[in-house]
Short mmCIF file of C-alpha atoms in Angstrom, two decimals:
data_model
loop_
_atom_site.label_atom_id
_atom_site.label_comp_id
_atom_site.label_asym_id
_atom_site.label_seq_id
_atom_site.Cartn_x
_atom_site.Cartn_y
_atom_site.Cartn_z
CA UNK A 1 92.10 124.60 118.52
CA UNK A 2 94.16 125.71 115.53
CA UNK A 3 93.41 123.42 112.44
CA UNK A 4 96.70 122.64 111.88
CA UNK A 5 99.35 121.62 114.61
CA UNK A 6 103.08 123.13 114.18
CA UNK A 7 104.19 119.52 113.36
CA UNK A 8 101.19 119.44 110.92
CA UNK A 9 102.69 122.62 109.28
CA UNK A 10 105.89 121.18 108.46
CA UNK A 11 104.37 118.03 106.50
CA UNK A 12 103.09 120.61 103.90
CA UNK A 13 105.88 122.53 104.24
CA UNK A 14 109.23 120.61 104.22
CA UNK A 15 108.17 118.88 100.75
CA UNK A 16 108.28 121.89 99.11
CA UNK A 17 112.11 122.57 99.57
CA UNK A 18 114.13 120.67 102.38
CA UNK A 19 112.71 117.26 101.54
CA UNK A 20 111.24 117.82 98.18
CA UNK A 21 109.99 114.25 96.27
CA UNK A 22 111.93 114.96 92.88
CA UNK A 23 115.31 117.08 93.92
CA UNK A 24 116.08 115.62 97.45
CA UNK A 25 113.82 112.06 97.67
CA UNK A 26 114.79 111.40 93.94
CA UNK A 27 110.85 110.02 93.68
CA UNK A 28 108.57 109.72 90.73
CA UNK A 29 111.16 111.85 87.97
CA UNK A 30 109.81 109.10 85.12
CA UNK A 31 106.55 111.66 84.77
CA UNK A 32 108.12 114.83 85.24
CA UNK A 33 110.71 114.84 82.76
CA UNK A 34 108.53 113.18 80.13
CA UNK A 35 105.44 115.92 80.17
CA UNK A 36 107.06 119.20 81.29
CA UNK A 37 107.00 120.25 77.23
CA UNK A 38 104.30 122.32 77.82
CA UNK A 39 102.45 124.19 81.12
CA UNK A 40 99.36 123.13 80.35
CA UNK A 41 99.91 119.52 80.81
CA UNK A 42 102.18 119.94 83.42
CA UNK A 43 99.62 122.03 85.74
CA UNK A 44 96.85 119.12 84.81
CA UNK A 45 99.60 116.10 85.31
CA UNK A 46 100.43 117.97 88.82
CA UNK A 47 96.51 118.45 89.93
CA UNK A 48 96.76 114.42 88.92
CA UNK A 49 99.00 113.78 91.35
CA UNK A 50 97.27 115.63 93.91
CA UNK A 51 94.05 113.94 93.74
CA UNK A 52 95.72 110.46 93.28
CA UNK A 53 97.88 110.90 96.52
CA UNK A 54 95.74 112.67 98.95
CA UNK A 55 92.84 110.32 98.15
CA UNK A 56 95.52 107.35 98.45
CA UNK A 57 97.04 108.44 100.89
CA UNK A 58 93.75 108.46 103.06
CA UNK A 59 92.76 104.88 102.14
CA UNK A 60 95.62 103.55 102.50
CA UNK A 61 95.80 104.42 106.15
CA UNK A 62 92.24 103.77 106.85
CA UNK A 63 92.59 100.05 105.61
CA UNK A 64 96.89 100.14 107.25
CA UNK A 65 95.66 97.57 110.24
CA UNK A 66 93.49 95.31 108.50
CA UNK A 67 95.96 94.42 105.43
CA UNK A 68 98.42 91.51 106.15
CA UNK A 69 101.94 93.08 104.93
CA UNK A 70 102.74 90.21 102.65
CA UNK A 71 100.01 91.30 100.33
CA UNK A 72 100.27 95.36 100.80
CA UNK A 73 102.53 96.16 97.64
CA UNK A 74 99.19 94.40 95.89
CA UNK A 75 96.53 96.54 97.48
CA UNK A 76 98.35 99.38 97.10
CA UNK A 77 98.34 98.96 93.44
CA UNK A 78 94.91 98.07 93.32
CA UNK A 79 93.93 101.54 95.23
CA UNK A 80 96.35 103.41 93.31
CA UNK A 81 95.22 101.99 89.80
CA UNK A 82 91.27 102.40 90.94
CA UNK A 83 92.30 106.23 91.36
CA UNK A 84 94.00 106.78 88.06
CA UNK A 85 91.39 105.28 85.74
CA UNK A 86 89.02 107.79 87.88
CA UNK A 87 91.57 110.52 86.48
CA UNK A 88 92.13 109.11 82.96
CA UNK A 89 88.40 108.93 82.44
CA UNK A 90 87.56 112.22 83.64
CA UNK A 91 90.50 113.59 81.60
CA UNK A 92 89.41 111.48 78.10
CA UNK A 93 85.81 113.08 79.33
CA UNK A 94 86.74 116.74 79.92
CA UNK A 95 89.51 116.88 77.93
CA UNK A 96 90.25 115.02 75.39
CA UNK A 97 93.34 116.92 73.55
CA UNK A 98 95.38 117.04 76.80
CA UNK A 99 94.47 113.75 77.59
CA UNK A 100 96.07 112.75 74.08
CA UNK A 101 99.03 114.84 74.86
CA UNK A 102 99.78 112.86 78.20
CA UNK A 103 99.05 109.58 76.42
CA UNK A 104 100.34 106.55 78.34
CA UNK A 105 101.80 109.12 81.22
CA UNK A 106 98.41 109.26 83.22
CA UNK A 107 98.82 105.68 83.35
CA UNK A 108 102.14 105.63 84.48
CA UNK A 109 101.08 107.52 88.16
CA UNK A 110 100.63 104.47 89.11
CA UNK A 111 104.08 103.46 89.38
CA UNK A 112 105.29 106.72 89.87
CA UNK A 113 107.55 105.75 92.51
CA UNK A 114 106.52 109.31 95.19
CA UNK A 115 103.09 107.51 95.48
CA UNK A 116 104.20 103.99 96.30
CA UNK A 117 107.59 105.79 98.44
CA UNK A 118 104.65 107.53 100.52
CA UNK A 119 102.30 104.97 101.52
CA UNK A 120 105.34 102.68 102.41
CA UNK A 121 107.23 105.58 104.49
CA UNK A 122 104.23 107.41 105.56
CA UNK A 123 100.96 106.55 105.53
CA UNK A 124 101.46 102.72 106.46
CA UNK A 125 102.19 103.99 110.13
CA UNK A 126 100.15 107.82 110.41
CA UNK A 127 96.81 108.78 111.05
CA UNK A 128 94.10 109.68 108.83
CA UNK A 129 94.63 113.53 109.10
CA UNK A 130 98.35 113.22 109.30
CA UNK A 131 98.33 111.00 106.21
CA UNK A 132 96.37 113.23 103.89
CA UNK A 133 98.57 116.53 104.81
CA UNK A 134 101.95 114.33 103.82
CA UNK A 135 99.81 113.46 100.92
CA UNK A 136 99.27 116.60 99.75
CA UNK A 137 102.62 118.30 100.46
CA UNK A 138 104.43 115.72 98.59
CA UNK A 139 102.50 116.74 95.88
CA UNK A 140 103.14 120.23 95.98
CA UNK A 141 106.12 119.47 96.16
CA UNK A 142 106.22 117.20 93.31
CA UNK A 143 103.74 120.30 91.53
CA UNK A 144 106.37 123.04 92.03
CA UNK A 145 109.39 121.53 90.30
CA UNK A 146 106.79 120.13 87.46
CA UNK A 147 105.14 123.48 86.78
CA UNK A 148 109.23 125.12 86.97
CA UNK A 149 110.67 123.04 84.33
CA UNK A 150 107.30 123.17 82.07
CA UNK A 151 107.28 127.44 82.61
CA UNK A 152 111.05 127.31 81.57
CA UNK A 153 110.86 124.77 78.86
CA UNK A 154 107.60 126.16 77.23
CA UNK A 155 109.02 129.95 77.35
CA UNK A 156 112.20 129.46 76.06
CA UNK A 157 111.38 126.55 73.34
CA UNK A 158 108.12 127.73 72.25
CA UNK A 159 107.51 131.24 73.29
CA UNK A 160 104.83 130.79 74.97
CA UNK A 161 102.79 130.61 78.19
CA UNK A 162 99.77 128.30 78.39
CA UNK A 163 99.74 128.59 74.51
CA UNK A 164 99.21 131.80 74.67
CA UNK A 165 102.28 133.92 72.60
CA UNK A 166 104.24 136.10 75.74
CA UNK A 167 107.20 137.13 73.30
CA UNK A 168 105.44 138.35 70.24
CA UNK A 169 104.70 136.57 67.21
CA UNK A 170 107.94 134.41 65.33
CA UNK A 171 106.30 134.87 62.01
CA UNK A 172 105.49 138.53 61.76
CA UNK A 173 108.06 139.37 64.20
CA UNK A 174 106.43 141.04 66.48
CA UNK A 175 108.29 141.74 69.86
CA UNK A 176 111.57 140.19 71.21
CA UNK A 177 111.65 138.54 67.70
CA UNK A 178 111.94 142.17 66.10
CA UNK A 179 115.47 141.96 67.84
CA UNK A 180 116.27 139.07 65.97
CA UNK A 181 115.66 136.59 68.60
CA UNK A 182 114.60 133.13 68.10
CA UNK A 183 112.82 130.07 70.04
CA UNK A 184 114.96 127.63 71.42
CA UNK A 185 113.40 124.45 69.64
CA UNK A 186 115.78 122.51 71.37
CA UNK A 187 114.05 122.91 74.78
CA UNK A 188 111.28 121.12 73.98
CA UNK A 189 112.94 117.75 73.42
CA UNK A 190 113.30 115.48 76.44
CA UNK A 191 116.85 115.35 76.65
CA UNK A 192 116.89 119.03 77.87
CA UNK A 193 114.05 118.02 80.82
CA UNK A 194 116.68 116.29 82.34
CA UNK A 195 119.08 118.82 82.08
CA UNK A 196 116.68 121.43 83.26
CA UNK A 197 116.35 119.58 86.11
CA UNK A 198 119.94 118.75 86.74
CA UNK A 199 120.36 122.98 86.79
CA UNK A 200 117.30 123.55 89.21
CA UNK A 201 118.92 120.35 91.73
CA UNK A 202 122.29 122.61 91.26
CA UNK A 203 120.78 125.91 92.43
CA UNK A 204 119.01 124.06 95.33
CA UNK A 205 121.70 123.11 96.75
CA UNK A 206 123.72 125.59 96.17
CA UNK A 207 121.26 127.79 98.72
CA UNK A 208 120.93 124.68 101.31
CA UNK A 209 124.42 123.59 101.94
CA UNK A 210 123.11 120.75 104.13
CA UNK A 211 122.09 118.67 100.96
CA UNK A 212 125.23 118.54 99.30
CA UNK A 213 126.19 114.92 98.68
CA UNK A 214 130.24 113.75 99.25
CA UNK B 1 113.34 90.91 59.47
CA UNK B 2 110.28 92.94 60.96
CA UNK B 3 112.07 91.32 64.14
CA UNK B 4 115.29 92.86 64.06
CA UNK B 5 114.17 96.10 63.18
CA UNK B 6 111.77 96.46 66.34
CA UNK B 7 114.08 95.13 68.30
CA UNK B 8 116.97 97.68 67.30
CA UNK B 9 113.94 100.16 67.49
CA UNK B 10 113.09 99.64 70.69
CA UNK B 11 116.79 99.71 71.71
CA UNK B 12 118.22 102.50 70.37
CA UNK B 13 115.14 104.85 68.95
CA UNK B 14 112.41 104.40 71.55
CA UNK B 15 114.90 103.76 74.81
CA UNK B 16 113.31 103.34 77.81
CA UNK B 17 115.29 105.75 79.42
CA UNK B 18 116.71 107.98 77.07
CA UNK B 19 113.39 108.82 75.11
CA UNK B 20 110.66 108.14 77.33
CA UNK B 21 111.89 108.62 80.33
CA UNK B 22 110.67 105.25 81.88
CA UNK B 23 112.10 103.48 85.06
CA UNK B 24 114.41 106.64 85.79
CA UNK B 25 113.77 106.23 89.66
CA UNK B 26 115.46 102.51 89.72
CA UNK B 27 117.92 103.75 86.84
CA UNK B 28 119.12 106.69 89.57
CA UNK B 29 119.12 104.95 92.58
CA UNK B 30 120.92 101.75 91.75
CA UNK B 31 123.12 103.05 88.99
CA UNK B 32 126.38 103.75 91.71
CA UNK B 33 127.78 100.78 90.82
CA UNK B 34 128.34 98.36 87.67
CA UNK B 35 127.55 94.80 89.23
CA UNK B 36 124.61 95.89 90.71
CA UNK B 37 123.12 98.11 87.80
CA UNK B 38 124.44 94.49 85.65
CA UNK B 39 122.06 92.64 88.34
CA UNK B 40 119.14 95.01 87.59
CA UNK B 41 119.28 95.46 84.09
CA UNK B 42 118.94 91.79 83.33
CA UNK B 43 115.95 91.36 85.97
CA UNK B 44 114.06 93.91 84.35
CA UNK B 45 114.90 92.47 80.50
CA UNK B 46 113.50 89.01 82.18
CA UNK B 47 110.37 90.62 83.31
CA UNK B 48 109.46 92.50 80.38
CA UNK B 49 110.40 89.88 78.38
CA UNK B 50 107.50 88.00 80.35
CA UNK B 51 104.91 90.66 80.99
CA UNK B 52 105.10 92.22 77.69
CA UNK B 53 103.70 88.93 76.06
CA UNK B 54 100.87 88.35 78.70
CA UNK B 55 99.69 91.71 78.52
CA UNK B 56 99.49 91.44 75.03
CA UNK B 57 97.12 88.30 75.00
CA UNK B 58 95.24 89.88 77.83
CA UNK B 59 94.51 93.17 75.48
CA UNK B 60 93.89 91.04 72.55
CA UNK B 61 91.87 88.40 74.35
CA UNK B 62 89.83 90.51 77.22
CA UNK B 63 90.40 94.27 77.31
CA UNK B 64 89.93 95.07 73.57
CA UNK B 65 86.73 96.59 71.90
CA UNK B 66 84.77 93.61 71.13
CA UNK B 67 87.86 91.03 72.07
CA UNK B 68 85.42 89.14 74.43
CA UNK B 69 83.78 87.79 70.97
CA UNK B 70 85.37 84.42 71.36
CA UNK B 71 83.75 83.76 74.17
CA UNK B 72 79.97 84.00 73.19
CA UNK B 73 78.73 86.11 70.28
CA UNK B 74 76.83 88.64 72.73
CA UNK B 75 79.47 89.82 74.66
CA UNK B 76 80.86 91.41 71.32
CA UNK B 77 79.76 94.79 72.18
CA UNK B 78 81.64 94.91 75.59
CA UNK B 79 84.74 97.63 75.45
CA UNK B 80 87.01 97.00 78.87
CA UNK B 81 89.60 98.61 77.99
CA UNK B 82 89.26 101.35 80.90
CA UNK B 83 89.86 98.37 82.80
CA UNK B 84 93.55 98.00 81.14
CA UNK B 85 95.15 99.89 83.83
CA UNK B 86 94.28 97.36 86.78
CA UNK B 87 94.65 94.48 85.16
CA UNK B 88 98.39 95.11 83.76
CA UNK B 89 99.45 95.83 86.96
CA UNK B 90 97.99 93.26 88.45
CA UNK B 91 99.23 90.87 85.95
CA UNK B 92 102.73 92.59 87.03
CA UNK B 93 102.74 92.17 90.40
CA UNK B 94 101.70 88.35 90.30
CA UNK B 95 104.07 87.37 87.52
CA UNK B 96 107.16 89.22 89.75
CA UNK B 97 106.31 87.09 92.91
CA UNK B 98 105.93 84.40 90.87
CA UNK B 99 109.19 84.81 88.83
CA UNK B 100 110.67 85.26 92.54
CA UNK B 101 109.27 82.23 93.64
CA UNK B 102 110.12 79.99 90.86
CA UNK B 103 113.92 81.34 90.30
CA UNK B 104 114.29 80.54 93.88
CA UNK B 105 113.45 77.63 93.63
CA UNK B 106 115.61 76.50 90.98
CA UNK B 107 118.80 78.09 90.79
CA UNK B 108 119.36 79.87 94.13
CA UNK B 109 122.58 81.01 92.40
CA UNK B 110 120.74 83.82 90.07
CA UNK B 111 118.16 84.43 92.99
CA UNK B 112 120.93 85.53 95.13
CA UNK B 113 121.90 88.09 92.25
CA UNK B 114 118.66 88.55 90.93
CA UNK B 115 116.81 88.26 93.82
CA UNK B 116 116.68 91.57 95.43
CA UNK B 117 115.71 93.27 92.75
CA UNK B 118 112.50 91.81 91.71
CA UNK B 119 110.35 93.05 94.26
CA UNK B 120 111.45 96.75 92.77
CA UNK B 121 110.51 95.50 90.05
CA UNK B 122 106.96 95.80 90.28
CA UNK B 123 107.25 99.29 90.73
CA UNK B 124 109.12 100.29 88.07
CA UNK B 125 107.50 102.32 85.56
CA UNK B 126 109.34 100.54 83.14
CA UNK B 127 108.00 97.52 83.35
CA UNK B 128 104.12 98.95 83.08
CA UNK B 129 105.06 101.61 80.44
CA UNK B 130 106.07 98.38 78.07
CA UNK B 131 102.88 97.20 78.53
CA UNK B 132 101.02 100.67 77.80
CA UNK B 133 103.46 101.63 74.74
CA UNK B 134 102.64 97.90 73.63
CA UNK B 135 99.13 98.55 73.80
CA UNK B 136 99.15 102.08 72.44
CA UNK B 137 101.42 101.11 69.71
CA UNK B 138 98.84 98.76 68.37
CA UNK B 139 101.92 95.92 67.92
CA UNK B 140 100.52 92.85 65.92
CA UNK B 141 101.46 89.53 67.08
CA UNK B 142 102.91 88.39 70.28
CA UNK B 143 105.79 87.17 68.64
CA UNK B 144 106.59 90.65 68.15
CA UNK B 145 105.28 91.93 71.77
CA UNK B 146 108.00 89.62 72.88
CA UNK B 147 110.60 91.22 70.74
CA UNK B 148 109.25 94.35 71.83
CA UNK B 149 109.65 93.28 75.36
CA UNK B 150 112.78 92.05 75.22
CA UNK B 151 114.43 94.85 73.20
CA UNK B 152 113.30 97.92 75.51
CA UNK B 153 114.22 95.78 78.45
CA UNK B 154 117.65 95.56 77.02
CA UNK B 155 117.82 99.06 76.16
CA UNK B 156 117.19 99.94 80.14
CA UNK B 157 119.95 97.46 80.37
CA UNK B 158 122.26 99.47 78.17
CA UNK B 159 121.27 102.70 79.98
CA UNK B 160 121.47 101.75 83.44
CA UNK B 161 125.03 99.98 82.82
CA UNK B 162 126.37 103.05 80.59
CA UNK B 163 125.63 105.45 83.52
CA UNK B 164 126.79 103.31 86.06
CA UNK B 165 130.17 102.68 84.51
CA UNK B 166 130.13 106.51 84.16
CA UNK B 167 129.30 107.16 87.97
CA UNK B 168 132.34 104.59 89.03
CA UNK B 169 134.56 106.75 87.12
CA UNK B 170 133.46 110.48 87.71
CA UNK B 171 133.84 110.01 91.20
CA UNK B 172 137.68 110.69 90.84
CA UNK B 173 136.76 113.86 89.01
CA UNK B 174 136.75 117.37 91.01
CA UNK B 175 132.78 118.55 90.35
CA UNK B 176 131.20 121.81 92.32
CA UNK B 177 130.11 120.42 95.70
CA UNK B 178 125.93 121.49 94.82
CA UNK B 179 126.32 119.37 91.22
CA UNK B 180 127.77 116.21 93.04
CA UNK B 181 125.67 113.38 92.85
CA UNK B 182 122.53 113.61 91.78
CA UNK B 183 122.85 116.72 89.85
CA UNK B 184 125.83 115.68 87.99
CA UNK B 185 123.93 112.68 87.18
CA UNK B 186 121.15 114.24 85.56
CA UNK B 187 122.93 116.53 83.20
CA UNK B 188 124.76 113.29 82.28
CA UNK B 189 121.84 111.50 81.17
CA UNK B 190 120.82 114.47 78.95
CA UNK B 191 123.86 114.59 77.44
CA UNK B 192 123.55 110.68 76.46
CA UNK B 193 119.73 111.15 75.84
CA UNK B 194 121.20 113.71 73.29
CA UNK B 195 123.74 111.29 71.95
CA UNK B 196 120.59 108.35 71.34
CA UNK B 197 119.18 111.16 69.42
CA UNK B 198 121.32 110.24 66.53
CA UNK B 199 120.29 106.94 66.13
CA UNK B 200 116.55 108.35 65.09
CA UNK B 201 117.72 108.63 61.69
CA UNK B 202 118.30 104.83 61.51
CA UNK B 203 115.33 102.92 60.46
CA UNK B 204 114.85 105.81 57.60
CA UNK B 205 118.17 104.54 56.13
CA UNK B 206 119.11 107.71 55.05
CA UNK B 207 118.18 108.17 51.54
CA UNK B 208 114.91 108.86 51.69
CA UNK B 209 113.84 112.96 51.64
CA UNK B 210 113.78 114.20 54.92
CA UNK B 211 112.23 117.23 55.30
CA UNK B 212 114.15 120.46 55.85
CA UNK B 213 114.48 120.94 59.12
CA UNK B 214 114.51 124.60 59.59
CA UNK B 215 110.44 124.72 58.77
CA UNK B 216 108.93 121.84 59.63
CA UNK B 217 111.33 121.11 62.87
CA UNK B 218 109.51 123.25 65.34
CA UNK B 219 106.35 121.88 64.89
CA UNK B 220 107.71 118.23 64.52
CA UNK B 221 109.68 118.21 67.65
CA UNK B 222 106.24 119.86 69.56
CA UNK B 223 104.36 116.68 68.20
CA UNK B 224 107.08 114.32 68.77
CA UNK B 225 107.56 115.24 72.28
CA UNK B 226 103.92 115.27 72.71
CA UNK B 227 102.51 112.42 71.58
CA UNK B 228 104.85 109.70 72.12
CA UNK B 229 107.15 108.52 69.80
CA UNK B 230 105.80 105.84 67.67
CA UNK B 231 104.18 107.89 65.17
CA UNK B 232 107.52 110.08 64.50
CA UNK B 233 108.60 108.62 61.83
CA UNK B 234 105.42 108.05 59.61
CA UNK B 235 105.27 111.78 60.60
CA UNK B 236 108.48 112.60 58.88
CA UNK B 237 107.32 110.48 56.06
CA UNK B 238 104.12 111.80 55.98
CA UNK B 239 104.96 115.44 55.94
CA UNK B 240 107.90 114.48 53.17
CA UNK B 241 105.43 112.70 51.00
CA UNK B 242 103.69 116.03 50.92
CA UNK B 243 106.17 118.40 50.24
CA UNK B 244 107.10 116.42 47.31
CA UNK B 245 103.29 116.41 45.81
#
C-alpha cells in the first residue's frame, strides 16, 4: 500500500498553488508581510509555521470528539499558544539574534489566522493522518510565498542572499555596482511587502484564469 | 501631554496596519463595505481599549521578572514571563465572550451591530499584537496602556474605514481582470502604508538634526524594519547626537 493515497497527494499539493493560504485563502498575511525583510528570518518564521501547524493540526483532531464546541476557539488557543512558546524558547535558546529580529512576530502565530482557518475547516472533522498532511501543505504553502517575497525583497533592497553579498560589494564597487547600480533601500520597508505581494497575487492569476475575482 | 502624543503615536506612526502589519486578515476580508468595516473598527477599538489595560496589570503584577514580590518576599526570584503568551490570549478570549455577553445584555441595539464581530475578534492579531508591543515597549503606567490601547485600536479603525471607502468606489473603475480584488487591494494598502510614512517625522517636530539620509538610511531602514518600531526614533536621535560630537 502506497503511503500516500491520490486524495492524500492533493492536500500537499493544492496549497501550494490552486488553494494557496496567503494568495487564494487570504489567511495569516499579518506575519508574512511584516518579516519577509530578510531570507533568513523568513526561512526560520516558515519552518515556525510548519512545526506549529502539523503538530496542531494533529492534536487538535485527536482531542476533535471529546471537546464540547462552545469552548473549542479556547482550546485551540491554548494548544496553539503551548506550541509557540515551545518555538520562541527554542529560538531565544538557539538563536538569539533572529529571535530579536522576529520580536513580537513569533508570538503573533498564534493568531495567525491559516492556523485557526485550518483546525476550524479541516482538522475539526479529518483524521489523524489526513489532518497532519493538510497541516503541512498549508504550510508550504504559506513557506513558498514567504521565502518569494523575502528572496525578492532581500536581493533587490539589500543585495544580498542569506547575508551573504550576491551582487558585489556597494562600497568598493565590486560587481553589478561597477555599472553604477545601486540597492533599492526602498524594498526593505514594509510598505513594499504588500506591494510585492499584490504583484506575485497578479501573476498568479494571471496563469490560473479560474481565480480571477468579478 | 505624554497622553496625546502616544496616542497620535500610536495612530499615525506605529499603525496597526500600515506599519506593523497587524489584523490585516480581518482588515481584508471585511473591508468591502463602509458600514460593516465602521462596525468592526469600533469593536476592535473597544477591545483593545479593554485588553490592553488588563494585560498590562497582568505583566506588571504576575508575568514580570520578580513581579510576584507582592505576594510573599520568596517568590521574588520567579521570572514567568515565557508564560506571557498563554495567558494574554487567554485573557483575550475570556474578556471577548464576556464583552459579548454583557453588551447583549444591555443594549441589544449595539450587539446587533457589534455583535458579529466579536467572536473574530479573538483572533485577530491585532488585538494580541497590542498586548505584545505593550509589553515589549516597556509602557509605564496603565493609564498610558489604555491610551495606548485605545489609540492603535483607532488607528485599525482609520485603516479599515479608509480602504473600505476606497473598495466601494474602485469598483466602478476598469482594473486588469488578474489585479481585481484582492490584488488591487494590496497594492492599495502599500500605497497608503507609503503615505503614513510621512507622518514619522511628526513627534521629532522638525527642527531637530536629522541625519542625512543618503548614509545612514540603509542601515536605519534594515534596523527599523527589523526590530520593530519603537526604538526608531531614539535611533535617529541617537545616531544624530553622534554625528554632531
Amino acid at each position: 500500500m502506497a503511503l500516500l493515497s491520490k486524495k492524500d497527494t492533493k492536500l500537499i499539493t493544492d496549497p501550494l498553488s490552486d488553494n494557496n493560504p496567503i494568495t487564494v485563502q487570504v489567511l495569516g498575511i499579518c506575519s508574512a508581510l511584516a518579516i519577509t525583510a530578510e531570507l533568513e528570518a523568513s526561512v526560520v518564521m516558515s519552518v515556525s509555521v510548519l512545526f506549529v501547524m502539523g503538530v496542531g493540526n494533529v492534536v487538535i483532531s485527536m482531542i476533535r470528539n471529546i471537546v464540547p464546541s462552545k469552548i473549542r476557539i479556547i482550546v485551540q488557543l491554548t494548544v496553539i499558544a503551548t506550541l509557540v512558546i515551545i518555538v520562541d524558547l527554542v529560538l531565544k535558546a538557539f538563536a538569539y539574534e533572529l529571535s530579536k529580529t522576529l520580536s513580537v512576530f513569533i508570538g503573533l502565530i498564534i493568531t495567525n489566522c491559516i492556523i485557526m482557518g485550518r483546525f476550524e475547516a479541516f482538522a475539526l472533522g479529518n483524521g489523524l493522518w489526513r489532518s497532519f498532511l493538510d497541516g503541512i501543505g498549508n504550510a508550504f504553502g504559506y513557506a513558498v510565498i514567504l521565502i518569494i517575497v523575502g528572496f525578492f525583497r532581500e536581493l533587490l533592497g539589500s543585495g544580498t542572499l542569506w547575508g551573504i553579498a550576491v551582487l558585489g560589494d556597494p562600497i568598493d564597487k565590486t560587481g553589478l555596482y561597477a555599472l553604477g547600480y545601486e540597492n533599492n533601500g526602498f524594498m526593505l520597508l514594509s510598505p513594499m511587502a504588500l506591494i510585492v505581494v499584490g504583484i506575485i497575487i497578479w501573476v498568479q492569476r494571471a496563469r490560473s484564469k479560474h481565480l480571477i475575482e468579478d | 501631554m505624554e497622553h496625546i502624543e502616544l496616542f497620535f503615536k500610536s495612530v499615525f506612526i506605529d499603525n496597526m496596519v500600515f506599519a506593523t502589519f497587524l489584523g490585516m486578515c480581518s482588515y481584508l476580508a471585511v473591508s468591502k463595505k463602509v458600514s460593516t468595516a465602521i462596525g468592526l473598527g469600533a469593536a476592535v477599538t473597544f477591545v483593545l481599549g479593554i485588553t490592553v489595560p488588563l494585560n498590562w496589570l497582568l505583566d506588571q503584577f504576575v508575568l514580570q521578572d520578580g513581579a510576584l514580590a507582592w505576594l510573599h518576599p520568596s517568590l521574588v526570584e520567579f521570572d514567568l514571563s515565557f508564560l506571557s503568551f498563554i495567558l494574554f490570549i487567554a485573557t483575550i478570549a475570556t474578556m471577548v465572550q464576556l464583552v459579548e455577553i454583557i453588551v447583549e445584555k444591555f443594549s441589544p441595539s449595539l450587539y446587533n451591530s457589534l455583535g458579529i464581530f466579536l467572536p473574530l475578534i479573538a483572533v485577530n492579531c491585532a488585538i494580541l499584537g497590542g498586548s505584545l508591543f505593550m509589553q515589549s515597549r516597556e509602557i509605564a503606567s496603565i493609564q498610558l496602556a489604555t491610551t495606548y490601547g485605545i489609540g492603535s485600536g483607532f488607528g485599525f479603525f482609520l485603516a479599515i474605514l479608509a480602504i473600505a471607502a476606497i473598495r466601494e468606489k474602485i469598483r466602478y473603475s476598469s482594473i486588469p481582470g488578474p489585479l481585481r480584488g484582492l490584488g488591487i487591494t494590496f497594492i492599495i494598502t502599500g500605497l497608503m502604508a507609503i503615505g503614513f510614512m510621512s507622518f514619522g517625522g511628526m513627534l521629532t517636530g522638525g527642527d531637530e538634526t536629522v541625519p542625512t539620509k543618503t548614509d545612514v538610511a540603509v542601515e536605519e531602514i534594515k534596523d527599523s524594519t527589523a526590530n520593530g518600531f519603537a526604538e526608531d526614533d531614539e535611533n535617529i536621535a541617537f545616531e544624530s547626537n553622534n554625528k554632531l560630537n
